[in-house]
Short mmCIF file of C-alpha atoms in Angstrom, two decimals:
data_model
loop_
_atom_site.label_atom_id
_atom_site.label_comp_id
_atom_site.label_asym_id
_atom_site.label_seq_id
_atom_site.Cartn_x
_atom_site.Cartn_y
_atom_site.Cartn_z
CA MET K 10 99.69 40.57 163.94
CA HIS K 11 102.94 39.24 164.52
CA GLU K 12 105.58 40.56 165.09
CA PRO K 13 107.43 40.74 161.28
CA SER K 14 109.92 39.07 160.06
CA ARG K 15 113.49 40.21 158.96
CA THR K 16 113.97 37.31 156.20
CA HIS K 17 110.27 35.92 154.85
CA LEU K 18 108.01 37.89 153.45
CA VAL K 19 104.92 37.72 150.47
CA LEU K 20 105.29 38.51 148.25
CA ILE K 21 102.00 38.82 145.39
CA PRO K 22 102.45 40.18 141.34
CA SER K 23 98.92 42.06 140.56
CA TYR K 24 97.43 42.48 137.09
CA ASN K 25 94.66 42.91 136.34
CA THR K 26 92.70 41.45 139.83
CA GLY K 27 90.02 44.05 140.66
CA GLU K 28 88.94 43.75 143.95
CA ARG K 29 89.79 39.89 145.15
CA LEU K 30 93.18 41.74 145.68
CA PHE K 31 91.82 43.39 148.70
CA SER K 32 90.62 39.88 149.95
CA THR K 33 93.58 38.39 148.90
CA VAL K 34 95.87 40.67 150.65
CA ALA K 35 94.00 41.18 153.73
CA ALA K 36 93.47 37.19 154.65
CA ALA K 37 97.36 37.32 153.91
CA ARG K 38 98.22 40.13 156.11
CA ALA K 39 96.02 37.88 159.02
CA GLN K 40 98.61 35.81 158.51
CA TRP K 41 102.36 36.89 158.17
CA SER K 42 104.25 39.89 158.16
CA PRO K 43 104.66 41.58 155.80
CA VAL K 44 103.28 41.05 152.94
CA TRP K 45 104.68 43.49 149.44
CA VAL K 46 102.47 43.41 146.54
CA VAL K 47 103.31 45.04 143.13
CA ILE K 48 100.93 45.95 140.96
CA ASP K 49 101.67 45.19 137.51
CA GLY K 50 100.40 47.85 134.95
CA SER K 51 97.48 47.48 136.51
CA THR K 52 94.18 49.93 134.93
CA ASP K 53 91.47 49.08 136.83
CA GLY K 54 92.40 51.07 140.31
CA THR K 55 93.79 48.98 142.69
CA GLY K 56 96.82 50.27 142.74
CA GLU K 57 96.47 53.86 144.16
CA ARG K 58 93.65 52.48 146.53
CA LEU K 59 95.63 49.41 147.92
CA GLN K 60 98.98 52.07 148.51
CA ALA K 61 96.37 53.65 150.65
CA LEU K 62 95.37 51.11 152.55
CA ALA K 63 99.18 50.23 152.74
CA ALA K 64 99.60 54.26 153.73
CA THR K 65 98.10 52.83 157.17
CA ASP K 66 99.60 49.79 157.49
CA PRO K 67 102.91 48.93 158.75
CA GLY K 68 102.79 45.86 157.08
CA LEU K 69 102.11 46.44 153.43
CA ARG K 70 104.02 47.88 151.32
CA VAL K 71 103.32 48.37 147.20
CA PHE K 72 105.52 48.57 144.53
CA VAL K 73 103.13 49.54 140.88
CA LEU K 74 104.71 49.60 137.89
CA PRO K 75 103.74 51.76 134.88
CA THR K 76 103.04 48.81 132.05
CA ASN K 77 102.81 45.45 132.10
CA GLN K 78 106.04 43.58 131.87
CA GLY K 79 104.58 39.72 133.38
CA LYS K 80 104.10 37.97 136.98
CA GLY K 81 107.86 37.05 136.41
CA ALA K 82 108.70 40.53 136.72
CA ALA K 83 106.92 41.21 138.87
CA VAL K 84 107.82 38.63 141.60
CA LEU K 85 111.78 39.93 139.97
CA HIS K 86 111.16 43.35 141.07
CA GLY K 87 109.56 42.59 144.48
CA LEU K 88 113.25 39.95 145.01
CA ARG K 89 115.59 42.67 143.88
CA GLN K 90 113.62 45.45 146.31
CA ALA K 91 114.03 42.53 148.62
CA ARG K 92 117.09 41.50 149.25
CA ALA K 93 117.56 45.13 149.06
CA GLN K 94 115.85 45.22 152.57
CA GLY K 95 117.99 42.39 153.25
CA PHE K 96 115.18 39.58 153.56
CA THR K 97 116.41 36.21 152.50
CA HIS K 98 113.28 34.33 150.85
CA ALA K 99 110.03 35.15 149.33
CA LEU K 100 106.66 33.59 149.56
CA THR K 101 104.62 33.97 145.40
CA MET K 102 101.43 33.51 145.74
CA ASP K 103 98.56 34.48 143.39
CA SER K 104 95.93 38.04 143.49
CA ASP K 105 92.61 36.51 142.74
CA GLY K 106 92.25 34.31 145.44
CA GLN K 107 93.02 30.91 144.44
CA HIS K 108 96.19 29.63 147.03
CA PRO K 109 95.53 29.21 151.11
CA ALA K 110 96.58 32.25 152.67
CA ASP K 111 96.68 30.06 155.86
CA LEU K 112 98.75 28.21 154.94
CA ILE K 113 101.63 30.88 155.12
CA PRO K 114 102.60 30.23 158.30
CA SER K 115 103.85 26.31 157.69
CA PHE K 116 105.16 27.32 154.63
CA MET K 117 106.85 29.77 156.64
CA ALA K 118 107.92 27.69 159.14
CA ARG K 119 109.36 24.51 156.73
CA SER K 120 111.39 27.61 154.75
CA GLN K 121 112.52 28.49 158.11
CA ALA K 122 114.11 24.80 159.13
CA ARG K 123 115.21 24.30 155.18
CA PRO K 124 116.59 27.66 154.18
CA GLU K 125 118.28 26.23 151.31
CA ALA K 126 115.17 24.30 149.75
CA MET K 127 112.16 25.98 148.16
CA VAL K 128 109.03 24.67 150.43
CA LEU K 129 106.68 24.19 147.20
CA GLY K 130 103.06 23.94 146.78
CA LYS K 131 101.10 20.68 145.74
CA PRO K 132 97.45 21.67 144.38
CA VAL K 133 94.91 19.44 146.00
CA PHE K 134 92.52 20.30 143.37
CA ASP K 135 88.43 20.14 144.11
CA ALA K 136 85.38 20.92 142.04
CA SER K 137 86.45 23.47 140.42
CA ALA K 138 89.30 23.12 138.51
CA PRO K 139 88.90 23.10 135.27
CA LEU K 140 89.75 18.99 133.32
CA LEU K 141 91.60 20.53 130.89
CA ARG K 142 93.79 22.73 132.88
CA VAL K 143 94.25 19.59 135.93
CA ARG K 144 94.67 17.78 132.33
CA GLY K 145 97.22 20.07 131.09
CA ARG K 146 99.41 20.78 134.25
CA ARG K 147 100.72 16.65 134.13
CA ILE K 148 102.23 16.73 131.16
CA SER K 149 104.19 19.95 132.51
CA ASN K 150 104.61 18.74 135.75
CA SER K 151 106.09 14.89 133.84
CA TRP K 152 108.35 17.27 131.59
CA THR K 153 110.00 19.07 134.26
CA GLU K 154 110.39 15.55 136.40
CA LEU K 155 112.75 14.43 133.09
CA GLU K 156 113.85 17.99 133.47
CA THR K 157 115.32 17.40 137.07
CA LEU K 158 116.14 13.45 136.72
CA PHE K 159 113.60 13.28 139.34
CA ALA K 160 115.34 15.83 141.72
CA GLY K 161 111.43 15.28 143.69
CA ILE K 162 109.12 18.56 142.23
CA GLY K 163 105.25 17.29 143.11
CA ASP K 164 104.03 20.46 140.69
CA SER K 165 105.93 22.63 138.30
CA LEU K 166 103.63 25.52 137.64
CA TYR K 167 101.72 25.90 141.62
CA GLY K 168 102.71 29.15 142.57
CA PHE K 169 102.45 28.84 145.92
CA ARG K 170 106.21 28.87 147.51
CA VAL K 171 108.81 29.73 148.85
CA TYR K 172 111.69 30.54 147.60
CA PRO K 173 114.86 31.55 148.26
CA ILE K 174 115.26 34.74 146.73
CA ALA K 175 119.25 35.76 146.12
CA PRO K 176 119.91 32.24 144.07
CA LEU K 177 115.96 33.15 142.74
CA ILE K 178 117.25 36.16 141.88
CA ALA K 179 120.72 34.82 140.00
CA VAL K 180 119.17 32.15 138.27
CA MET K 181 116.19 35.06 136.46
CA GLN K 182 119.23 37.59 135.77
CA GLY K 183 121.46 34.26 133.79
CA GLN K 184 118.72 34.60 131.46
CA PRO K 185 115.91 36.30 129.12
CA TRP K 186 113.14 34.45 130.20
CA MET K 187 110.90 33.93 132.44
CA ARG K 188 109.12 36.92 132.69
CA ARG K 189 105.48 35.84 132.20
CA PHE K 190 103.58 32.75 132.53
CA ASP K 191 107.31 30.11 132.33
CA PHE K 192 108.33 31.50 135.71
CA ASP K 193 107.15 29.32 137.87
CA THR K 194 107.97 26.42 136.29
CA GLU K 195 111.94 27.92 134.46
CA ALA K 196 111.83 29.05 138.55
CA VAL K 197 111.61 26.06 139.95
CA VAL K 198 113.71 23.80 137.29
CA ARG K 199 116.67 25.86 137.30
CA LEU K 200 116.33 26.74 141.15
CA ALA K 201 117.09 22.47 140.62
CA TRP K 202 119.63 22.66 138.54
CA ARG K 203 121.29 25.08 140.79
CA GLY K 204 121.17 22.41 144.09
CA VAL K 205 117.82 24.05 144.83
CA LYS K 206 115.82 21.15 146.96
CA PRO K 207 112.45 21.57 146.35
CA ILE K 208 110.32 20.33 149.33
CA ASN K 209 107.01 19.44 148.98
CA ILE K 210 103.58 20.44 151.57
CA ASP K 211 100.07 19.57 149.72
CA ALA K 212 98.33 22.72 149.65
CA PRO K 213 94.51 23.14 148.15
CA VAL K 214 93.26 25.46 145.53
CA LYS K 215 90.50 27.27 144.16
CA TYR K 216 88.83 28.41 140.94
CA LEU K 217 86.54 31.21 141.24
CA SER K 218 84.73 31.54 139.21
CA ALA K 219 82.94 35.33 137.43
CA GLU K 220 80.20 35.36 140.70
CA GLU K 221 82.78 34.89 142.90
CA GLY K 222 84.92 37.74 142.06
CA GLY K 223 86.96 35.02 139.97
CA VAL K 224 89.55 37.07 137.87
CA SER K 225 92.20 34.77 135.11
CA HIS K 226 94.62 36.33 132.29
CA PHE K 227 96.20 32.73 131.34
CA ASN K 228 95.46 32.05 127.83
CA TYR K 229 95.66 28.17 125.88
CA VAL K 230 97.03 28.66 123.01
CA ARG K 231 99.58 31.42 123.91
CA ASP K 232 100.15 29.88 127.08
CA ASN K 233 100.44 26.87 126.36
CA VAL K 234 102.73 28.09 123.21
CA LEU K 235 104.50 29.98 125.77
CA LEU K 236 105.21 26.31 127.82
CA THR K 237 105.97 24.23 124.80
CA TRP K 238 108.72 26.98 123.67
CA MET K 239 110.24 26.96 127.48
CA HIS K 240 110.42 23.04 127.77
CA THR K 241 111.37 23.08 124.41
CA ARG K 242 114.61 24.82 125.73
CA LEU K 243 115.14 23.09 128.79
CA MET K 244 115.27 19.78 127.27
CA LEU K 245 118.32 21.28 124.78
CA GLU K 246 119.91 22.34 127.93
CA PHE K 247 119.10 19.42 130.45
CA GLY K 248 120.49 16.89 126.99
CA LEU K 249 124.18 19.48 128.09
CA ARG K 250 123.66 19.24 132.77
CA LEU K 251 123.08 15.36 132.46
CA PRO K 252 126.06 13.97 133.23
CA LEU K 253 126.57 16.48 136.46
CA LEU K 254 123.39 15.16 136.81
CA ILE K 255 123.49 11.63 137.28
CA SER K 256 126.62 12.46 139.19
CA ARG K 257 124.69 14.47 142.45
CA ARG K 258 123.04 12.20 142.11
CA LEU K 259 124.93 9.27 142.96
CA ARG K 260 125.97 10.82 145.20
CA LYS K 261 123.33 12.01 146.50
CA ALA K 262 125.00 15.37 146.29
CA PRO K 263 121.86 18.57 146.05
CA PRO K 264 119.28 18.85 144.53
CA PHE K 265 119.42 15.60 145.70
CA GLN K 266 120.20 15.23 149.80
CA PRO K 267 117.89 14.22 151.56
#
């Protein structure tokens, strides 16, 4: 593998992903160093096994949380550790094999060229994508466009993306949400409000079947209720921020700059 980056790392939160976690980590390590994994209270033994692998791989680091806290909480734990080590950017990717590890270098290169921006994956779906999920995310994306006054967020839910660490930590520490499934969407909205420009790159997404080792913890009722509550909160706050967003847009100030 290449020389480890001192600014950009790959951050993978994981909860009971089983064997799929190991192929995901191996694919990420083949493309980048360092790769950090946050085991979010998993009970499937993957934390202990991955720690054993990390003991022989200096490019891999594993954190194990004692209880399941949610994706956003796991990412925040990794971000704080990364900032303490001097890292400035983190590429988040899911542990279930849906995200394209081979695109890690190109996403990182784009981030290194535009460090003030967030580099967002824009999903390209294949036939494996559940139609209900695809249609549902269109609704969420429409709300996100409005909440950011059309700042250019290509997709609000696709978690394969590079974040600037410091502003994301500031956003998350400033309010109690963004700790579970609501993390991905609320992160990009609030970062755009802070003036972080979105840059979109097409990336394939594959929904793996159970026979292929796919694991999903998405709950249609619970998580859609969570998203509805999140967009309600964001829209209420959007009304207060609207004059400032209009002013920024007219002046082509961040996040509306070229």
